[in-house]
CSV table of C-alpha atoms in Angstrom, one decimal:
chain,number,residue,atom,x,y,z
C,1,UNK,CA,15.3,2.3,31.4
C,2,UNK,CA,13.9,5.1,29.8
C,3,UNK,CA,11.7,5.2,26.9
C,4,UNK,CA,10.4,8.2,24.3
C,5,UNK,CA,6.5,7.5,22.9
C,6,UNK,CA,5.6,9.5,20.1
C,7,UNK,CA,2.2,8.0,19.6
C,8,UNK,CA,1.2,10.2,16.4
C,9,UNK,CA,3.0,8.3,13.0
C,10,UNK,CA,1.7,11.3,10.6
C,11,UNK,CA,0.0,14.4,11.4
C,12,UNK,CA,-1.1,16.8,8.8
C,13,UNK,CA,-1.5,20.8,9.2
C,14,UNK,CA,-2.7,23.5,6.5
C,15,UNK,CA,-0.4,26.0,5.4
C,16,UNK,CA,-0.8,29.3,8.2
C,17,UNK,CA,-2.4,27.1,11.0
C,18,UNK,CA,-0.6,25.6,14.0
C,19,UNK,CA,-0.4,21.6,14.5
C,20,UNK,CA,1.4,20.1,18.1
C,21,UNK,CA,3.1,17.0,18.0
C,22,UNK,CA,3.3,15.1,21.2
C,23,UNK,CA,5.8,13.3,22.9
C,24,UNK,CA,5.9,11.3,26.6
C,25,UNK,CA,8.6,10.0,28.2
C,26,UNK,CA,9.3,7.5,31.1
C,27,UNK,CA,12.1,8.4,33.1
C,28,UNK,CA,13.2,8.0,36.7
C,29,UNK,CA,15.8,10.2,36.7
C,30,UNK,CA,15.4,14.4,37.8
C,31,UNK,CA,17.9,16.4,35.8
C,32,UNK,CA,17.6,15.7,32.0
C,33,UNK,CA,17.3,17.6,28.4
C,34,UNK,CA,14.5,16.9,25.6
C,35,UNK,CA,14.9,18.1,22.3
C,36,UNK,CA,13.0,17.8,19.3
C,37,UNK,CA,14.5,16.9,16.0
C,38,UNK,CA,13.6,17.8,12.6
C,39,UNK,CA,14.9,15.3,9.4
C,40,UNK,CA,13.2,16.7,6.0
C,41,UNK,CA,13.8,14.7,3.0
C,42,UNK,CA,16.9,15.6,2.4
C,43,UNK,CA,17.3,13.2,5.7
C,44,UNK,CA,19.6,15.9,7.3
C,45,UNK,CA,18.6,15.7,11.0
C,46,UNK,CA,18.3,19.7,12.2
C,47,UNK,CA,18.0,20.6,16.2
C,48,UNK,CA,14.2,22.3,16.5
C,49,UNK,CA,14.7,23.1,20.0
C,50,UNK,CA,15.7,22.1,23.7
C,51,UNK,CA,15.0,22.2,27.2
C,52,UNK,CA,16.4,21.7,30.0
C,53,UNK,CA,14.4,20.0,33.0
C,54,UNK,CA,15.2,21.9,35.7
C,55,UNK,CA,13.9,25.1,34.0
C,56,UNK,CA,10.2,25.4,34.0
C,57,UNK,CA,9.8,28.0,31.1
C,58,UNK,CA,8.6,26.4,28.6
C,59,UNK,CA,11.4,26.5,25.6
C,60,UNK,CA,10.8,28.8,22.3
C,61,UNK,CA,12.3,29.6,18.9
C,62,UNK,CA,10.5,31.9,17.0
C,63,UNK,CA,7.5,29.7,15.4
C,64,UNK,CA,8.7,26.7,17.4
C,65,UNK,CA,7.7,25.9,21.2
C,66,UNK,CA,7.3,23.8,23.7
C,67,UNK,CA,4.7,22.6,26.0
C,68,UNK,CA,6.8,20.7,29.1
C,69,UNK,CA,5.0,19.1,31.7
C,70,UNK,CA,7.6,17.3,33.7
C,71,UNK,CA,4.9,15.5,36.0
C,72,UNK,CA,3.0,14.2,33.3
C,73,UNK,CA,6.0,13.5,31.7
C,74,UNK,CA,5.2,15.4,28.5
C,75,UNK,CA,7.1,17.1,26.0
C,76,UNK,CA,5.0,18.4,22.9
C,77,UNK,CA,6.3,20.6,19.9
C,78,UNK,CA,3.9,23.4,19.1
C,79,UNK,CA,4.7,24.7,15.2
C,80,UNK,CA,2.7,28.1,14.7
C,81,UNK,CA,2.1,29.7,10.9
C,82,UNK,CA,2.9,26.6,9.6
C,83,UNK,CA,5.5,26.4,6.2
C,84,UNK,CA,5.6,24.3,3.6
C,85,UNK,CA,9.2,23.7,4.9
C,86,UNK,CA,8.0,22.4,8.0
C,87,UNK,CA,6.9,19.4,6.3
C,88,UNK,CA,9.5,16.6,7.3
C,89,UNK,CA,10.0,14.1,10.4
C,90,UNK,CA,10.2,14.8,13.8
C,91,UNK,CA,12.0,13.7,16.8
C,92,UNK,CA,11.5,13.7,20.1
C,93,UNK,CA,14.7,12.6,21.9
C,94,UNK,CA,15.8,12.1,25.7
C,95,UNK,CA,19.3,12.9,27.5
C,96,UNK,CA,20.1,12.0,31.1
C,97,UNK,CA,22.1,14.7,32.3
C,98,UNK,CA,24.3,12.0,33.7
C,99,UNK,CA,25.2,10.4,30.5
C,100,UNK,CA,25.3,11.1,27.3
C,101,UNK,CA,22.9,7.8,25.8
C,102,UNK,CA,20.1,9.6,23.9
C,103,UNK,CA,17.3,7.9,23.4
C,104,UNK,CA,14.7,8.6,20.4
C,105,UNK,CA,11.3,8.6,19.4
C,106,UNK,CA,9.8,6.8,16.4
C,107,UNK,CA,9.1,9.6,14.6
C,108,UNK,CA,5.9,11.9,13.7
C,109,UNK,CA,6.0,12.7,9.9
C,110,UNK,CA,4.2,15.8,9.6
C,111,UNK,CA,2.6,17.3,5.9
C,112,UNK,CA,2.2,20.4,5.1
C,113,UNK,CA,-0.9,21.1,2.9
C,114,UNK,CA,-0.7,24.2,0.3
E,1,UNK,CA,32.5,25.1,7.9
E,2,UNK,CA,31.5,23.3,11.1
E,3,UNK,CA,30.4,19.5,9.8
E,4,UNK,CA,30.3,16.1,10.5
E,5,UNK,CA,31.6,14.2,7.3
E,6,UNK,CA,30.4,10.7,7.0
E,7,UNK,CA,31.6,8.2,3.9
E,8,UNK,CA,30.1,6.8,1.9
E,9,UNK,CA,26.7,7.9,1.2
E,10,UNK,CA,25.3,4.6,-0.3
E,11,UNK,CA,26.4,1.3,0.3
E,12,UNK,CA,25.7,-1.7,-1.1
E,13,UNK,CA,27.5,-5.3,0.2
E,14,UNK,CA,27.4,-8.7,0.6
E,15,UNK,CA,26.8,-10.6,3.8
E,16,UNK,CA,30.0,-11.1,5.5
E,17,UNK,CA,32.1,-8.9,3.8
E,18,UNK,CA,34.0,-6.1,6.4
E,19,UNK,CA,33.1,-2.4,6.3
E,20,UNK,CA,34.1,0.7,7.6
E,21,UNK,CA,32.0,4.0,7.4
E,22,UNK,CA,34.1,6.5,8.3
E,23,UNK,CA,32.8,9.4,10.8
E,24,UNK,CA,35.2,13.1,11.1
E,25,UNK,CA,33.8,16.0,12.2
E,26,UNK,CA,36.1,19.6,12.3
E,27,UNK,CA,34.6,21.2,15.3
E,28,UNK,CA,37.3,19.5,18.3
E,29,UNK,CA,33.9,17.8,19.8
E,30,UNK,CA,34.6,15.9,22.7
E,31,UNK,CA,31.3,13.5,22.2
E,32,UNK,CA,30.7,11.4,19.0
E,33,UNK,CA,27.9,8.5,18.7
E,34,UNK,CA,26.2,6.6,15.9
E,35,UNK,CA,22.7,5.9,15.3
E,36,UNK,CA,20.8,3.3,13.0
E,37,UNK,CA,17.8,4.6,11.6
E,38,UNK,CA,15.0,2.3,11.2
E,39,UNK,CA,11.3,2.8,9.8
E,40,UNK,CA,9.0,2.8,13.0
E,41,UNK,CA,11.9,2.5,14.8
E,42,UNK,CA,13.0,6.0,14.8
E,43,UNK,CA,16.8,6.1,15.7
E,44,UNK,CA,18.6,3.9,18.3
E,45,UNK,CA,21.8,4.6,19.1
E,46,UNK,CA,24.5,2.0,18.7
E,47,UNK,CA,27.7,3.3,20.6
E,48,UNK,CA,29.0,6.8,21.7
E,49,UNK,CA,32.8,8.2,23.1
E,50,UNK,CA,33.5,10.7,25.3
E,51,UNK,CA,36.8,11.2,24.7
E,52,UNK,CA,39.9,9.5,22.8
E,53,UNK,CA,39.7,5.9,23.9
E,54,UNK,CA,36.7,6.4,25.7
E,55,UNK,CA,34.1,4.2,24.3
E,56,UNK,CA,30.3,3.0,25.7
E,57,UNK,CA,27.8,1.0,24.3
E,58,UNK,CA,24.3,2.1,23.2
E,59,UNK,CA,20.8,0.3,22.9
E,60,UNK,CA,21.8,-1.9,19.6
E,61,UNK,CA,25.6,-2.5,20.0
E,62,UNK,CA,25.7,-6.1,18.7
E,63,UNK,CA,27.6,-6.7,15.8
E,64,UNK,CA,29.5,-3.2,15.7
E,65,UNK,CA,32.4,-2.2,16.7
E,66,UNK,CA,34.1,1.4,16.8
E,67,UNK,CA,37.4,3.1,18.1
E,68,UNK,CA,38.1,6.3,18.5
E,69,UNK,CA,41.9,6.8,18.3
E,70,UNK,CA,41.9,10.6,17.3
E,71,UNK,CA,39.2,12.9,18.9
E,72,UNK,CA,38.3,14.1,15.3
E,73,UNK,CA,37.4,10.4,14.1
E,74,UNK,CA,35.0,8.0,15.1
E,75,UNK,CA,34.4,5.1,12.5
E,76,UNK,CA,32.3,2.5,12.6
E,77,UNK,CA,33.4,-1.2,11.6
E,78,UNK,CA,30.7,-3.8,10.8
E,79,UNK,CA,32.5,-7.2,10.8
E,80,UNK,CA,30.8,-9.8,9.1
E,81,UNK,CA,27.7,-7.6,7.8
E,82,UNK,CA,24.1,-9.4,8.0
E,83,UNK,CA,20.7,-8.5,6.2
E,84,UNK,CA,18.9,-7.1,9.2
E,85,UNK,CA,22.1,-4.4,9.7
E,86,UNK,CA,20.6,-2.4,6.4
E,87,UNK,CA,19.3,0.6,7.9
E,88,UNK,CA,20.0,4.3,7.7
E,89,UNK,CA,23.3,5.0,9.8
E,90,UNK,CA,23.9,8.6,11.6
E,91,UNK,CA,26.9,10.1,13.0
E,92,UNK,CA,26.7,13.0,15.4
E,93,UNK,CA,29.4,14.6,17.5
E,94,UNK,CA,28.8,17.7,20.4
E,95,UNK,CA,31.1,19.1,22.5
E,96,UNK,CA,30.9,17.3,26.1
E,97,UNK,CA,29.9,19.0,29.5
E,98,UNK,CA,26.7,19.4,31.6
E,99,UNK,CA,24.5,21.4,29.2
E,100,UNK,CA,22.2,20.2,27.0
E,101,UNK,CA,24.3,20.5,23.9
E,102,UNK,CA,23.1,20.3,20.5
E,103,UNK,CA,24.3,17.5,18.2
E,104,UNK,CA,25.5,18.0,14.8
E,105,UNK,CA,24.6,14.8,12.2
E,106,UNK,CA,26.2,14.0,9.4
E,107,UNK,CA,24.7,13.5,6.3
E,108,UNK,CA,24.0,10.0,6.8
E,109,UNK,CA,25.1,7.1,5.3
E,110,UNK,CA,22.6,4.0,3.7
E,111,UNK,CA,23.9,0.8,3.7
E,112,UNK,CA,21.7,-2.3,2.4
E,113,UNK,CA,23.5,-6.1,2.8
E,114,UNK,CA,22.5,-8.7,0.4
């Protein structure tokens, strides 16, 4: 079975500097998606970004990227210039490419200091 | 606007007592799943469809049930409700296919059982 490990609870960044959440998975499978999740306190859960496994650029959305290393199995979230709107839980979350069971990480809550 | 619209919000019940939250979403997604949200626990999802009539169990599936009669609804029925079923419950929907296709949430819905 696959499993997500996001072994950072809470992280903590100044305002401006760049933080990078990680995330490992276990997975026997070849062809799959990882995406990384963002739920602020309003508790809405908001799509970050994705990538795909067979692409080995690593995935990026303007301050957002990614840092995929599909043999070590890892999958972190790089925030640059970070916002006081960044402040919020994230993430991590597996796809097979086969199915469409998602499976989740137990969250990183990440504060933003002013 | 695109959405997924989950009711109610807040819920607050007694052990046993039947319950539906209700799960639409506007966008003619193929894919719909729910999600308990759980502190530590991140999310786990508790059953997904595919299509109309086309249901599949997820990781927590005991003491749920769902049907999806109309590709625009997917709600999810809790029996006889217990204690340890208060959690933080998520709809999503995406469309269906082999990309790595970003879910839409609803708002969420938080249900505590006395």
């Amino acid at each position: 079975a696959q499993t997500v490990t996001q072994s950072q609870p809470e992280m903590s960044v100044q305002e401006a500097e760049t933080v990078t959440l990680s995330c490992t998975y276990d997975t026997s499978e070849s062809d799959y998606y990882l995406f990384w999740y963002k739920q602020p306190p309003s508790r809405q859960m908001i799509l970050v970004i994705r990538q795909e496994a067979y692409k080995q650029q690593n995935a990026t959305e303007n301050r957002f990227s990614v840092n995929f290393q599909k043999a070590a199995k890892s999958f972190s979230l790089k925030i640059s210039d970070s916002q006081l709107g960044d402040a919020a839980m994230y993430f991590c979350a597996y796809r097979s490419a086969g199915t469409y069971k998602y499976i989740f990480g137990t969250g990183t809550r990440l504060k933003v200091l002013a | 606007e695109a959405q997924v619209t989950q009711n109610p919000r807040y819920l607050i019940t007694v052990t046993g007592k039947k319950l539906t939250v209700t799960c639409s979403q506007n966008m003619n997604h193929e894919y719909m799943s729910w999600y308990r949200q759980d502190p530590g626990l991140g999310l786990r999802q508790i059953y997904y469809s595919m299509n109309v009539e086309v249901t599949d169990k997820g990781d927590v599936p005991e003491g749920y049930k769902v049907s999806r009669k109309e590709k625009r609804n997917f709600p999810l029925i809790l029996e006889s409700p217990s204690p340890n079923q208060t959690s933080l419950y998520f709809c999503a929907s995406s469309r269906s296919g082999p990309s790595s296709e970003k879910l839409f949430f609803g708002s969420g819905t938080q249900l505590s059982v006395l």
